[in-house]
């Protein structure tokens, strides 16, 4: 199913090349940082997922047809729960886009 997903570059996964620490972006959680100087042209790897405009993601991520049968407050709570689960994996990209590797229910794809 990778054909339905965009691919986005991340940082190389070789042991010792990267480290996880608090992001320098306020409120962003953890970030991945180069632990050594990287050379121009170094392969960075990939992070599969769908690229969404941020506003569209907030409106539609976690919106399931069965939620239409719920009262509005319950529907919004269900959608918020799914988005909260998905945010553990979502990357905020520049220019108002996000990269989301999760399913419509906010679960990470395992392959």
PDB file of N, CA and C in Angstrom:
ATOM      1  N   UNK A   1       0.803  -1.196   0.000  1.00  0.00           N
ATOM      2  CA  UNK A   1       0.000   0.000   0.000  1.00  0.00           C
ATOM      3  C   UNK A   1       0.850   1.265   0.000  1.00  0.00           C
ATOM      4  N   UNK A   2       2.139   1.138  -0.069  1.00  0.00           N
ATOM      5  CA  UNK A   2       2.994   2.315  -0.074  1.00  0.00           C
ATOM      6  C   UNK A   2       2.712   3.230  -1.253  1.00  0.00           C
ATOM      7  N   UNK A   3       2.147   2.689  -2.322  1.00  0.00           N
ATOM      8  CA  UNK A   3       1.888   3.519  -3.491  1.00  0.00           C
ATOM      9  C   UNK A   3       0.894   4.636  -3.196  1.00  0.00           C
ATOM     10  N   UNK A   4       0.065   4.485  -2.173  1.00  0.00           N
ATOM     11  CA  UNK A   4      -0.903   5.522  -1.849  1.00  0.00           C
ATOM     12  C   UNK A   4      -0.338   6.564  -0.890  1.00  0.00           C
ATOM     13  N   UNK A   5       0.917   6.426  -0.524  1.00  0.00           N
ATOM     14  CA  UNK A   5       1.528   7.336   0.439  1.00  0.00           C
ATOM     15  C   UNK A   5       2.708   8.068  -0.148  1.00  0.00           C
ATOM     16  N   UNK A   6       2.854   9.306   0.241  1.00  0.00           N
ATOM     17  CA  UNK A   6       4.029  10.075  -0.147  1.00  0.00           C
ATOM     18  C   UNK A   6       5.190   9.641   0.728  1.00  0.00           C
ATOM     19  N   UNK A   7       6.379   9.839   0.253  1.00  0.00           N
ATOM     20  CA  UNK A   7       7.565   9.525   1.046  1.00  0.00           C
ATOM     21  C   UNK A   7       8.251  10.837   1.403  1.00  0.00           C
ATOM     22  N   UNK A   8       8.796  10.913   2.589  1.00  0.00           N
ATOM     23  CA  UNK A   8       9.458  12.130   3.040  1.00  0.00           C
ATOM     24  C   UNK A   8      10.806  11.766   3.644  1.00  0.00           C
ATOM     25  N   UNK A   9      11.817  12.546   3.357  1.00  0.00           N
ATOM     26  CA  UNK A   9      13.152  12.278   3.890  1.00  0.00           C
ATOM     27  C   UNK A   9      13.212  12.561   5.376  1.00  0.00           C
ATOM     28  N   UNK A  10      14.005  11.801   6.087  1.00  0.00           N
ATOM     29  CA  UNK A  10      14.275  12.061   7.497  1.00  0.00           C
ATOM     30  C   UNK A  10      15.779  12.012   7.698  1.00  0.00           C
ATOM     31  N   UNK A  11      16.260  11.465   8.770  1.00  0.00           N
ATOM     32  CA  UNK A  11      17.692  11.439   9.063  1.00  0.00           C
ATOM     33  C   UNK A  11      18.186  10.005   9.040  1.00  0.00           C
ATOM     34  N   UNK A  12      19.436   9.807   8.641  1.00  0.00           N
ATOM     35  CA  UNK A  12      19.981   8.457   8.515  1.00  0.00           C
ATOM     36  C   UNK A  12      19.875   7.684   9.827  1.00  0.00           C
ATOM     37  N   UNK A  13      19.669   6.391   9.715  1.00  0.00           N
ATOM     38  CA  UNK A  13      19.410   5.569  10.887  1.00  0.00           C
ATOM     39  C   UNK A  13      20.622   4.765  11.323  1.00  0.00           C
ATOM     40  N   UNK A  14      21.791   5.078  10.818  1.00  0.00           N
ATOM     41  CA  UNK A  14      22.973   4.338  11.224  1.00  0.00           C
ATOM     42  C   UNK A  14      23.287   4.610  12.687  1.00  0.00           C
ATOM     43  N   UNK A  15      23.672   3.593  13.408  1.00  0.00           N
ATOM     44  CA  UNK A  15      23.976   3.710  14.830  1.00  0.00           C
ATOM     45  C   UNK A  15      25.000   4.814  15.064  1.00  0.00           C
ATOM     46  N   UNK A  16      24.679   5.696  15.996  1.00  0.00           N
ATOM     47  CA  UNK A  16      25.598   6.768  16.359  1.00  0.00           C
ATOM     48  C   UNK A  16      25.492   8.014  15.502  1.00  0.00           C
ATOM     49  N   UNK A  17      24.746   7.963  14.425  1.00  0.00           N
ATOM     50  CA  UNK A  17      24.630   9.126  13.551  1.00  0.00           C
ATOM     51  C   UNK A  17      23.570  10.117  14.011  1.00  0.00           C
ATOM     52  N   UNK A  18      22.606   9.626  14.781  1.00  0.00           N
ATOM     53  CA  UNK A  18      21.525  10.495  15.245  1.00  0.00           C
ATOM     54  C   UNK A  18      21.279  10.274  16.732  1.00  0.00           C
ATOM     55  N   UNK A  19      20.633  11.268  17.348  1.00  0.00           N
ATOM     56  CA  UNK A  19      20.232  11.122  18.745  1.00  0.00           C
ATOM     57  C   UNK A  19      18.879  11.787  18.943  1.00  0.00           C
ATOM     58  N   UNK A  20      18.126  11.263  19.889  1.00  0.00           N
ATOM     59  CA  UNK A  20      16.811  11.791  20.208  1.00  0.00           C
ATOM     60  C   UNK A  20      16.941  12.683  21.431  1.00  0.00           C
ATOM     61  N   UNK A  21      16.458  13.925  21.309  1.00  0.00           N
ATOM     62  CA  UNK A  21      16.437  14.845  22.443  1.00  0.00           C
ATOM     63  C   UNK A  21      15.254  15.784  22.296  1.00  0.00           C
ATOM     64  N   UNK A  22      15.044  16.593  23.303  1.00  0.00           N
ATOM     65  CA  UNK A  22      13.940  17.552  23.276  1.00  0.00           C
ATOM     66  C   UNK A  22      14.075  18.449  22.053  1.00  0.00           C
ATOM     67  N   UNK A  23      12.980  18.593  21.320  1.00  0.00           N
ATOM     68  CA  UNK A  23      12.989  19.425  20.127  1.00  0.00           C
ATOM     69  C   UNK A  23      13.244  20.882  20.479  1.00  0.00           C
ATOM     70  N   UNK A  24      13.839  21.597  19.562  1.00  0.00           N
ATOM     71  CA  UNK A  24      14.042  23.028  19.728  1.00  0.00           C
ATOM     72  C   UNK A  24      12.799  23.816  19.329  1.00  0.00           C
ATOM     73  N   UNK A  25      11.809  23.126  18.770  1.00  0.00           N
ATOM     74  CA  UNK A  25      10.545  23.753  18.392  1.00  0.00           C
ATOM     75  C   UNK A  25       9.616  23.706  19.596  1.00  0.00           C
ATOM     76  N   UNK A  26       9.171  24.849  20.102  1.00  0.00           N
ATOM     77  CA  UNK A  26       8.298  24.848  21.289  1.00  0.00           C
ATOM     78  C   UNK A  26       7.065  23.970  21.103  1.00  0.00           C
ATOM     79  N   UNK A  27       6.829  23.109  22.087  1.00  0.00           N
ATOM     80  CA  UNK A  27       5.648  22.247  22.073  1.00  0.00           C
ATOM     81  C   UNK A  27       5.724  21.064  21.128  1.00  0.00           C
ATOM     82  N   UNK A  28       6.861  20.824  20.504  1.00  0.00           N
ATOM     83  CA  UNK A  28       6.961  19.766  19.496  1.00  0.00           C
ATOM     84  C   UNK A  28       7.319  18.405  20.070  1.00  0.00           C
ATOM     85  N   UNK A  29       7.718  18.325  21.340  1.00  0.00           N
ATOM     86  CA  UNK A  29       8.090  17.028  21.911  1.00  0.00           C
ATOM     87  C   UNK A  29       9.532  16.691  21.607  1.00  0.00           C
ATOM     88  N   UNK A  30       9.761  15.435  21.215  1.00  0.00           N
ATOM     89  CA  UNK A  30      11.117  14.989  20.932  1.00  0.00           C
ATOM     90  C   UNK A  30      11.500  15.281  19.481  1.00  0.00           C
ATOM     91  N   UNK A  31      12.802  15.440  19.262  1.00  0.00           N
ATOM     92  CA  UNK A  31      13.310  15.667  17.919  1.00  0.00           C
ATOM     93  C   UNK A  31      14.475  14.734  17.643  1.00  0.00           C
ATOM     94  N   UNK A  32      14.805  14.564  16.396  1.00  0.00           N
ATOM     95  CA  UNK A  32      15.918  13.735  15.977  1.00  0.00           C
ATOM     96  C   UNK A  32      17.024  14.667  15.493  1.00  0.00           C
ATOM     97  N   UNK A  33      18.219  14.518  16.062  1.00  0.00           N
ATOM     98  CA  UNK A  33      19.332  15.413  15.774  1.00  0.00           C
ATOM     99  C   UNK A  33      20.522  14.619  15.264  1.00  0.00           C
ATOM    100  N   UNK A  34      21.288  15.222  14.348  1.00  0.00           N
ATOM    101  CA  UNK A  34      22.512  14.605  13.858  1.00  0.00           C
ATOM    102  C   UNK A  34      23.536  14.605  14.986  1.00  0.00           C
ATOM    103  N   UNK A  35      24.164  13.468  15.217  1.00  0.00           N
ATOM    104  CA  UNK A  35      25.183  13.330  16.264  1.00  0.00           C
ATOM    105  C   UNK A  35      26.587  13.539  15.698  1.00  0.00           C
ATOM    106  N   UNK A  36      26.661  13.748  14.395  1.00  0.00           N
ATOM    107  CA  UNK A  36      27.944  14.009  13.745  1.00  0.00           C
ATOM    108  C   UNK A  36      27.661  14.936  12.566  1.00  0.00           C
ATOM    109  N   UNK A  37      28.698  15.519  12.025  1.00  0.00           N
ATOM    110  CA  UNK A  37      28.530  16.341  10.834  1.00  0.00           C
ATOM    111  C   UNK A  37      28.138  15.440   9.669  1.00  0.00           C
ATOM    112  N   UNK A  38      27.104  15.832   8.974  1.00  0.00           N
ATOM    113  CA  UNK A  38      26.663  15.085   7.800  1.00  0.00           C
ATOM    114  C   UNK A  38      27.225  15.756   6.558  1.00  0.00           C
ATOM    115  N   UNK A  39      27.593  14.952   5.597  1.00  0.00           N
ATOM    116  CA  UNK A  39      28.147  15.460   4.349  1.00  0.00           C
ATOM    117  C   UNK A  39      27.021  15.779   3.373  1.00  0.00           C
ATOM    118  N   UNK A  40      27.248  16.748   2.511  1.00  0.00           N
ATOM    119  CA  UNK A  40      26.296  17.049   1.459  1.00  0.00           C
ATOM    120  C   UNK A  40      26.099  15.777   0.634  1.00  0.00           C
ATOM    121  N   UNK A  41      24.845  15.415   0.404  1.00  0.00           N
ATOM    122  CA  UNK A  41      24.535  14.229  -0.372  1.00  0.00           C
ATOM    123  C   UNK A  41      24.357  12.963   0.449  1.00  0.00           C
ATOM    124  N   UNK A  42      24.585  13.014   1.777  1.00  0.00           N
ATOM    125  CA  UNK A  42      24.353  11.836   2.617  1.00  0.00           C
ATOM    126  C   UNK A  42      22.897  11.398   2.487  1.00  0.00           C
ATOM    127  N   UNK A  43      22.681  10.100   2.355  1.00  0.00           N
ATOM    128  CA  UNK A  43      21.329   9.557   2.292  1.00  0.00           C
ATOM    129  C   UNK A  43      20.689   9.693   3.661  1.00  0.00           C
ATOM    130  N   UNK A  44      19.505  10.251   3.686  1.00  0.00           N
ATOM    131  CA  UNK A  44      18.841  10.494   4.960  1.00  0.00           C
ATOM    132  C   UNK A  44      17.816   9.437   5.326  1.00  0.00           C
ATOM    133  N   UNK A  45      17.373   8.639   4.398  1.00  0.00           N
ATOM    134  CA  UNK A  45      16.385   7.615   4.703  1.00  0.00           C
ATOM    135  C   UNK A  45      14.991   8.064   4.310  1.00  0.00           C
ATOM    136  N   UNK A  46      13.976   7.416   4.862  1.00  0.00           N
ATOM    137  CA  UNK A  46      12.597   7.783   4.528  1.00  0.00           C
ATOM    138  C   UNK A  46      11.677   7.555   5.720  1.00  0.00           C
ATOM    139  N   UNK A  47      10.573   8.221   5.690  1.00  0.00           N
ATOM    140  CA  UNK A  47       9.533   8.092   6.707  1.00  0.00           C
ATOM    141  C   UNK A  47       8.215   8.061   5.948  1.00  0.00           C
ATOM    142  N   UNK A  48       7.610   6.879   5.805  1.00  0.00           N
ATOM    143  CA  UNK A  48       6.395   6.785   4.976  1.00  0.00           C
ATOM    144  C   UNK A  48       5.193   7.414   5.653  1.00  0.00           C
ATOM    145  N   UNK A  49       4.332   7.970   4.857  1.00  0.00           N
ATOM    146  CA  UNK A  49       3.111   8.546   5.387  1.00  0.00           C
ATOM    147  C   UNK A  49       2.430   9.410   4.353  1.00  0.00           C
ATOM    148  N   UNK A  50       1.316   9.949   4.735  1.00  0.00           N
ATOM    149  CA  UNK A  50       0.556  10.836   3.857  1.00  0.00           C
ATOM    150  C   UNK A  50       0.841  12.271   4.259  1.00  0.00           C
ATOM    151  N   UNK A  51       1.097  13.135   3.278  1.00  0.00           N
ATOM    152  CA  UNK A  51       1.311  14.555   3.558  1.00  0.00           C
ATOM    153  C   UNK A  51      -0.029  15.268   3.429  1.00  0.00           C
ATOM    154  N   UNK A  52      -0.398  15.972   4.489  1.00  0.00           N
ATOM    155  CA  UNK A  52      -1.672  16.687   4.568  1.00  0.00           C
ATOM    156  C   UNK A  52      -1.407  18.180   4.776  1.00  0.00           C
ATOM    157  N   UNK A  53      -2.213  19.061   4.205  1.00  0.00           N
ATOM    158  CA  UNK A  53      -2.209  20.444   4.679  1.00  0.00           C
ATOM    159  C   UNK A  53      -2.701  20.419   6.135  1.00  0.00           C
ATOM    160  N   UNK A  54      -2.063  21.164   7.009  1.00  0.00           N
ATOM    161  CA  UNK A  54      -2.383  21.104   8.440  1.00  0.00           C
ATOM    162  C   UNK A  54      -3.866  21.333   8.723  1.00  0.00           C
ATOM    163  N   UNK A  55      -4.461  22.338   8.083  1.00  0.00           N
ATOM    164  CA  UNK A  55      -5.880  22.649   8.330  1.00  0.00           C
ATOM    165  C   UNK A  55      -6.780  21.485   7.918  1.00  0.00           C
ATOM    166  N   UNK A  56      -6.451  20.817   6.820  1.00  0.00           N
ATOM    167  CA  UNK A  56      -7.252  19.679   6.366  1.00  0.00           C
ATOM    168  C   UNK A  56      -7.131  18.521   7.348  1.00  0.00           C
ATOM    169  N   UNK A  57      -5.913  18.282   7.861  1.00  0.00           N
ATOM    170  CA  UNK A  57      -5.703  17.210   8.834  1.00  0.00           C
ATOM    171  C   UNK A  57      -6.557  17.451  10.070  1.00  0.00           C
ATOM    172  N   UNK A  58      -6.547  18.672  10.577  1.00  0.00           N
ATOM    173  CA  UNK A  58      -7.324  18.983  11.782  1.00  0.00           C
ATOM    174  C   UNK A  58      -8.821  18.799  11.547  1.00  0.00           C
ATOM    175  N   UNK A  59      -9.269  19.078  10.335  1.00  0.00           N
ATOM    176  CA  UNK A  59     -10.703  18.950  10.035  1.00  0.00           C
ATOM    177  C   UNK A  59     -11.125  17.497   9.827  1.00  0.00           C
ATOM    178  N   UNK A  60     -10.278  16.705   9.129  1.00  0.00           N
ATOM    179  CA  UNK A  60     -10.713  15.389   8.688  1.00  0.00           C
ATOM    180  C   UNK A  60     -10.071  14.197   9.381  1.00  0.00           C
ATOM    181  N   UNK A  61      -8.877  14.333   9.968  1.00  0.00           N
ATOM    182  CA  UNK A  61      -8.234  13.171  10.589  1.00  0.00           C
ATOM    183  C   UNK A  61      -9.103  12.629  11.712  1.00  0.00           C
ATOM    184  N   UNK A  62      -9.430  11.365  11.632  1.00  0.00           N
ATOM    185  CA  UNK A  62     -10.244  10.740  12.661  1.00  0.00           C
ATOM    186  C   UNK A  62     -11.738  10.875  12.446  1.00  0.00           C
ATOM    187  N   UNK A  63     -12.145  11.523  11.369  1.00  0.00           N
ATOM    188  CA  UNK A  63     -13.577  11.638  11.060  1.00  0.00           C
ATOM    189  C   UNK A  63     -14.008  10.335  10.415  1.00  0.00           C
ATOM    190  N   UNK A  64     -14.839   9.591  11.098  1.00  0.00           N
ATOM    191  CA  UNK A  64     -15.315   8.306  10.593  1.00  0.00           C
ATOM    192  C   UNK A  64     -16.817   8.381  10.342  1.00  0.00           C
ATOM    193  N   UNK A  65     -17.302   7.756   9.279  1.00  0.00           N
ATOM    194  CA  UNK A  65     -18.734   7.817   8.970  1.00  0.00           C
ATOM    195  C   UNK A  65     -19.634   7.388  10.134  1.00  0.00           C
ATOM    196  N   UNK A  66     -19.189   6.381  10.900  1.00  0.00           N
ATOM    197  CA  UNK A  66     -20.021   5.921  12.011  1.00  0.00           C
ATOM    198  C   UNK A  66     -20.167   6.984  13.098  1.00  0.00           C
ATOM    199  N   UNK A  67     -19.268   7.961  13.122  1.00  0.00           N
ATOM    200  CA  UNK A  67     -19.371   9.041  14.110  1.00  0.00           C
ATOM    201  C   UNK A  67     -20.565   9.952  13.834  1.00  0.00           C
ATOM    202  N   UNK A  68     -21.077   9.929  12.601  1.00  0.00           N
ATOM    203  CA  UNK A  68     -22.226  10.771  12.271  1.00  0.00           C
ATOM    204  C   UNK A  68     -23.455  10.407  13.090  1.00  0.00           C
ATOM    205  N   UNK A  69     -23.503   9.189  13.599  1.00  0.00           N
ATOM    206  CA  UNK A  69     -24.645   8.746  14.394  1.00  0.00           C
ATOM    207  C   UNK A  69     -24.550   9.206  15.848  1.00  0.00           C
ATOM    208  N   UNK A  70     -23.405   9.734  16.236  1.00  0.00           N
ATOM    209  CA  UNK A  70     -23.188  10.177  17.618  1.00  0.00           C
ATOM    210  C   UNK A  70     -23.606  11.625  17.791  1.00  0.00           C
ATOM    211  N   UNK A  71     -23.946  12.017  19.018  1.00  0.00           N
ATOM    212  CA  UNK A  71     -24.164  13.438  19.279  1.00  0.00           C
ATOM    213  C   UNK A  71     -22.875  14.205  18.971  1.00  0.00           C
ATOM    214  N   UNK A  72     -22.997  15.474  18.615  1.00  0.00           N
ATOM    215  CA  UNK A  72     -21.844  16.270  18.200  1.00  0.00           C
ATOM    216  C   UNK A  72     -20.710  16.237  19.214  1.00  0.00           C
ATOM    217  N   UNK A  73     -21.022  16.382  20.504  1.00  0.00           N
ATOM    218  CA  UNK A  73     -19.962  16.402  21.518  1.00  0.00           C
ATOM    219  C   UNK A  73     -19.201  15.073  21.549  1.00  0.00           C
ATOM    220  N   UNK A  74     -19.901  13.963  21.401  1.00  0.00           N
ATOM    221  CA  UNK A  74     -19.255  12.640  21.379  1.00  0.00           C
ATOM    222  C   UNK A  74     -18.427  12.465  20.109  1.00  0.00           C
ATOM    223  N   UNK A  75     -18.966  12.952  18.993  1.00  0.00           N
ATOM    224  CA  UNK A  75     -18.264  12.866  17.706  1.00  0.00           C
ATOM    225  C   UNK A  75     -16.932  13.623  17.778  1.00  0.00           C
ATOM    226  N   UNK A  76     -16.968  14.835  18.322  1.00  0.00           N
ATOM    227  CA  UNK A  76     -15.748  15.637  18.440  1.00  0.00           C
ATOM    228  C   UNK A  76     -14.750  14.997  19.392  1.00  0.00           C
ATOM    229  N   UNK A  77     -15.233  14.377  20.467  1.00  0.00           N
ATOM    230  CA  UNK A  77     -14.356  13.700  21.428  1.00  0.00           C
ATOM    231  C   UNK A  77     -13.669  12.505  20.763  1.00  0.00           C
ATOM    232  N   UNK A  78     -14.410  11.717  20.002  1.00  0.00           N
ATOM    233  CA  UNK A  78     -13.830  10.568  19.290  1.00  0.00           C
ATOM    234  C   UNK A  78     -12.746  11.039  18.322  1.00  0.00           C
ATOM    235  N   UNK A  79     -13.025  12.096  17.573  1.00  0.00           N
ATOM    236  CA  UNK A  79     -12.049  12.614  16.614  1.00  0.00           C
ATOM    237  C   UNK A  79     -10.814  13.152  17.339  1.00  0.00           C
ATOM    238  N   UNK A  80     -11.013  13.841  18.431  1.00  0.00           N
ATOM    239  CA  UNK A  80      -9.893  14.364  19.216  1.00  0.00           C
ATOM    240  C   UNK A  80      -9.018  13.228  19.752  1.00  0.00           C
ATOM    241  N   UNK A  81      -9.649  12.151  20.224  1.00  0.00           N
ATOM    242  CA  UNK A  81      -8.890  10.997  20.725  1.00  0.00           C
ATOM    243  C   UNK A  81      -8.020  10.385  19.630  1.00  0.00           C
ATOM    244  N   UNK A  82      -8.563  10.259  18.421  1.00  0.00           N
ATOM    245  CA  UNK A  82      -7.806   9.705  17.297  1.00  0.00           C
ATOM    246  C   UNK A  82      -6.641  10.621  16.950  1.00  0.00           C
ATOM    247  N   UNK A  83      -6.882  11.929  16.913  1.00  0.00           N
ATOM    248  CA  UNK A  83      -5.813  12.873  16.589  1.00  0.00           C
ATOM    249  C   UNK A  83      -4.720  12.861  17.660  1.00  0.00           C
ATOM    250  N   UNK A  84      -5.108  12.732  18.909  1.00  0.00           N
ATOM    251  CA  UNK A  84      -4.120  12.664  19.993  1.00  0.00           C
ATOM    252  C   UNK A  84      -3.231  11.444  19.819  1.00  0.00           C
ATOM    253  N   UNK A  85      -3.816  10.296  19.493  1.00  0.00           N
ATOM    254  CA  UNK A  85      -3.054   9.068  19.261  1.00  0.00           C
ATOM    255  C   UNK A  85      -2.099   9.248  18.070  1.00  0.00           C
ATOM    256  N   UNK A  86      -2.590   9.850  16.996  1.00  0.00           N
ATOM    257  CA  UNK A  86      -1.793  10.017  15.775  1.00  0.00           C
ATOM    258  C   UNK A  86      -0.645  11.000  15.981  1.00  0.00           C
ATOM    259  N   UNK A  87      -0.825  11.989  16.847  1.00  0.00           N
ATOM    260  CA  UNK A  87       0.215  13.015  17.039  1.00  0.00           C
ATOM    261  C   UNK A  87       1.526  12.440  17.556  1.00  0.00           C
ATOM    262  N   UNK A  88       1.503  11.247  18.125  1.00  0.00           N
ATOM    263  CA  UNK A  88       2.744  10.613  18.583  1.00  0.00           C
ATOM    264  C   UNK A  88       3.663  10.301  17.402  1.00  0.00           C
ATOM    265  N   UNK A  89       3.120  10.227  16.203  1.00  0.00           N
ATOM    266  CA  UNK A  89       3.891   9.826  15.024  1.00  0.00           C
ATOM    267  C   UNK A  89       3.966  10.901  13.945  1.00  0.00           C
ATOM    268  N   UNK A  90       3.115  11.907  14.040  1.00  0.00           N
ATOM    269  CA  UNK A  90       3.017  12.937  13.007  1.00  0.00           C
ATOM    270  C   UNK A  90       4.204  13.891  13.073  1.00  0.00           C
ATOM    271  N   UNK A  91       4.705  14.272  11.911  1.00  0.00           N
ATOM    272  CA  UNK A  91       5.758  15.284  11.816  1.00  0.00           C
ATOM    273  C   UNK A  91       5.149  16.561  11.266  1.00  0.00           C
ATOM    274  N   UNK A  92       5.440  17.674  11.905  1.00  0.00           N
ATOM    275  CA  UNK A  92       5.053  18.980  11.371  1.00  0.00           C
ATOM    276  C   UNK A  92       6.126  19.419  10.393  1.00  0.00           C
ATOM    277  N   UNK A  93       5.714  19.689   9.161  1.00  0.00           N
ATOM    278  CA  UNK A  93       6.643  20.115   8.116  1.00  0.00           C
ATOM    279  C   UNK A  93       6.508  21.620   7.922  1.00  0.00           C
ATOM    280  N   UNK A  94       7.431  22.195   7.198  1.00  0.00           N
ATOM    281  CA  UNK A  94       7.348  23.620   6.884  1.00  0.00           C
ATOM    282  C   UNK A  94       6.143  23.905   5.996  1.00  0.00           C
ATOM    283  N   UNK A  95       5.779  25.166   5.916  1.00  0.00           N
ATOM    284  CA  UNK A  95       4.740  25.655   4.997  1.00  0.00           C
ATOM    285  C   UNK A  95       3.352  25.093   5.283  1.00  0.00           C
ATOM    286  N   UNK A  96       3.063  24.757   6.555  1.00  0.00           N
ATOM    287  CA  UNK A  96       1.710  24.357   6.912  1.00  0.00           C
ATOM    288  C   UNK A  96       1.301  22.956   6.502  1.00  0.00           C
ATOM    289  N   UNK A  97       2.236  22.028   6.439  1.00  0.00           N
ATOM    290  CA  UNK A  97       1.922  20.646   6.097  1.00  0.00           C
ATOM    291  C   UNK A  97       2.391  19.727   7.209  1.00  0.00           C
ATOM    292  N   UNK A  98       1.769  18.565   7.291  1.00  0.00           N
ATOM    293  CA  UNK A  98       2.199  17.547   8.229  1.00  0.00           C
ATOM    294  C   UNK A  98       2.327  16.214   7.508  1.00  0.00           C
ATOM    295  N   UNK A  99       3.191  15.362   8.038  1.00  0.00           N
ATOM    296  CA  UNK A  99       3.395  14.016   7.510  1.00  0.00           C
ATOM    297  C   UNK A  99       2.823  13.049   8.537  1.00  0.00           C
ATOM    298  N   UNK A 100       1.837  12.276   8.132  1.00  0.00           N
ATOM    299  CA  UNK A 100       1.115  11.387   9.036  1.00  0.00           C
ATOM    300  C   UNK A 100       1.221   9.944   8.558  1.00  0.00           C
ATOM    301  N   UNK A 101       1.937   9.090   9.313  1.00  0.00           N
ATOM    302  CA  UNK A 101       2.074   7.686   8.921  1.00  0.00           C
ATOM    303  C   UNK A 101       1.006   6.775   9.529  1.00  0.00           C
ATOM    304  N   UNK A 102      -0.054   7.345  10.094  1.00  0.00           N
ATOM    305  CA  UNK A 102      -1.052   6.531  10.788  1.00  0.00           C
ATOM    306  C   UNK A 102      -2.289   6.282   9.933  1.00  0.00           C
ATOM    307  N   UNK A 103      -3.056   5.296  10.366  1.00  0.00           N
ATOM    308  CA  UNK A 103      -4.316   4.965   9.707  1.00  0.00           C
ATOM    309  C   UNK A 103      -5.373   6.009  10.060  1.00  0.00           C
ATOM    310  N   UNK A 104      -6.540   5.880   9.517  1.00  0.00           N
ATOM    311  CA  UNK A 104      -7.636   6.824   9.788  1.00  0.00           C
ATOM    312  C   UNK A 104      -8.023   6.795  11.267  1.00  0.00           C
ATOM    313  N   UNK A 105      -7.719   5.690  11.954  1.00  0.00           N
ATOM    314  CA  UNK A 105      -8.047   5.600  13.378  1.00  0.00           C
ATOM    315  C   UNK A 105      -6.880   6.008  14.276  1.00  0.00           C
ATOM    316  N   UNK A 106      -5.785   6.512  13.667  1.00  0.00           N
ATOM    317  CA  UNK A 106      -4.658   7.010  14.449  1.00  0.00           C
ATOM    318  C   UNK A 106      -3.653   5.970  14.869  1.00  0.00           C
ATOM    319  N   UNK A 107      -3.763   4.766  14.327  1.00  0.00           N
ATOM    320  CA  UNK A 107      -2.823   3.691  14.660  1.00  0.00           C
ATOM    321  C   UNK A 107      -1.691   3.683  13.644  1.00  0.00           C
ATOM    322  N   UNK A 108      -0.492   3.342  14.099  1.00  0.00           N
ATOM    323  CA  UNK A 108       0.650   3.272  13.198  1.00  0.00           C
ATOM    324  C   UNK A 108       0.508   2.030  12.324  1.00  0.00           C
ATOM    325  N   UNK A 109       0.827   2.182  11.054  1.00  0.00           N
ATOM    326  CA  UNK A 109       0.809   1.034  10.151  1.00  0.00           C
ATOM    327  C   UNK A 109       1.973   0.137  10.483  1.00  0.00           C
ATOM    328  N   UNK A 110       1.725  -1.151  10.545  1.00  0.00           N
ATOM    329  CA  UNK A 110       2.804  -2.113  10.760  1.00  0.00           C
ATOM    330  C   UNK A 110       2.831  -3.029   9.554  1.00  0.00           C
ATOM    331  N   UNK A 111       4.000  -3.187   9.014  1.00  0.00           N
ATOM    332  CA  UNK A 111       4.083  -3.999   7.804  1.00  0.00           C
ATOM    333  C   UNK A 111       5.130  -4.942   7.894  1.00  0.00           C
TER     334      UNK A 111
END
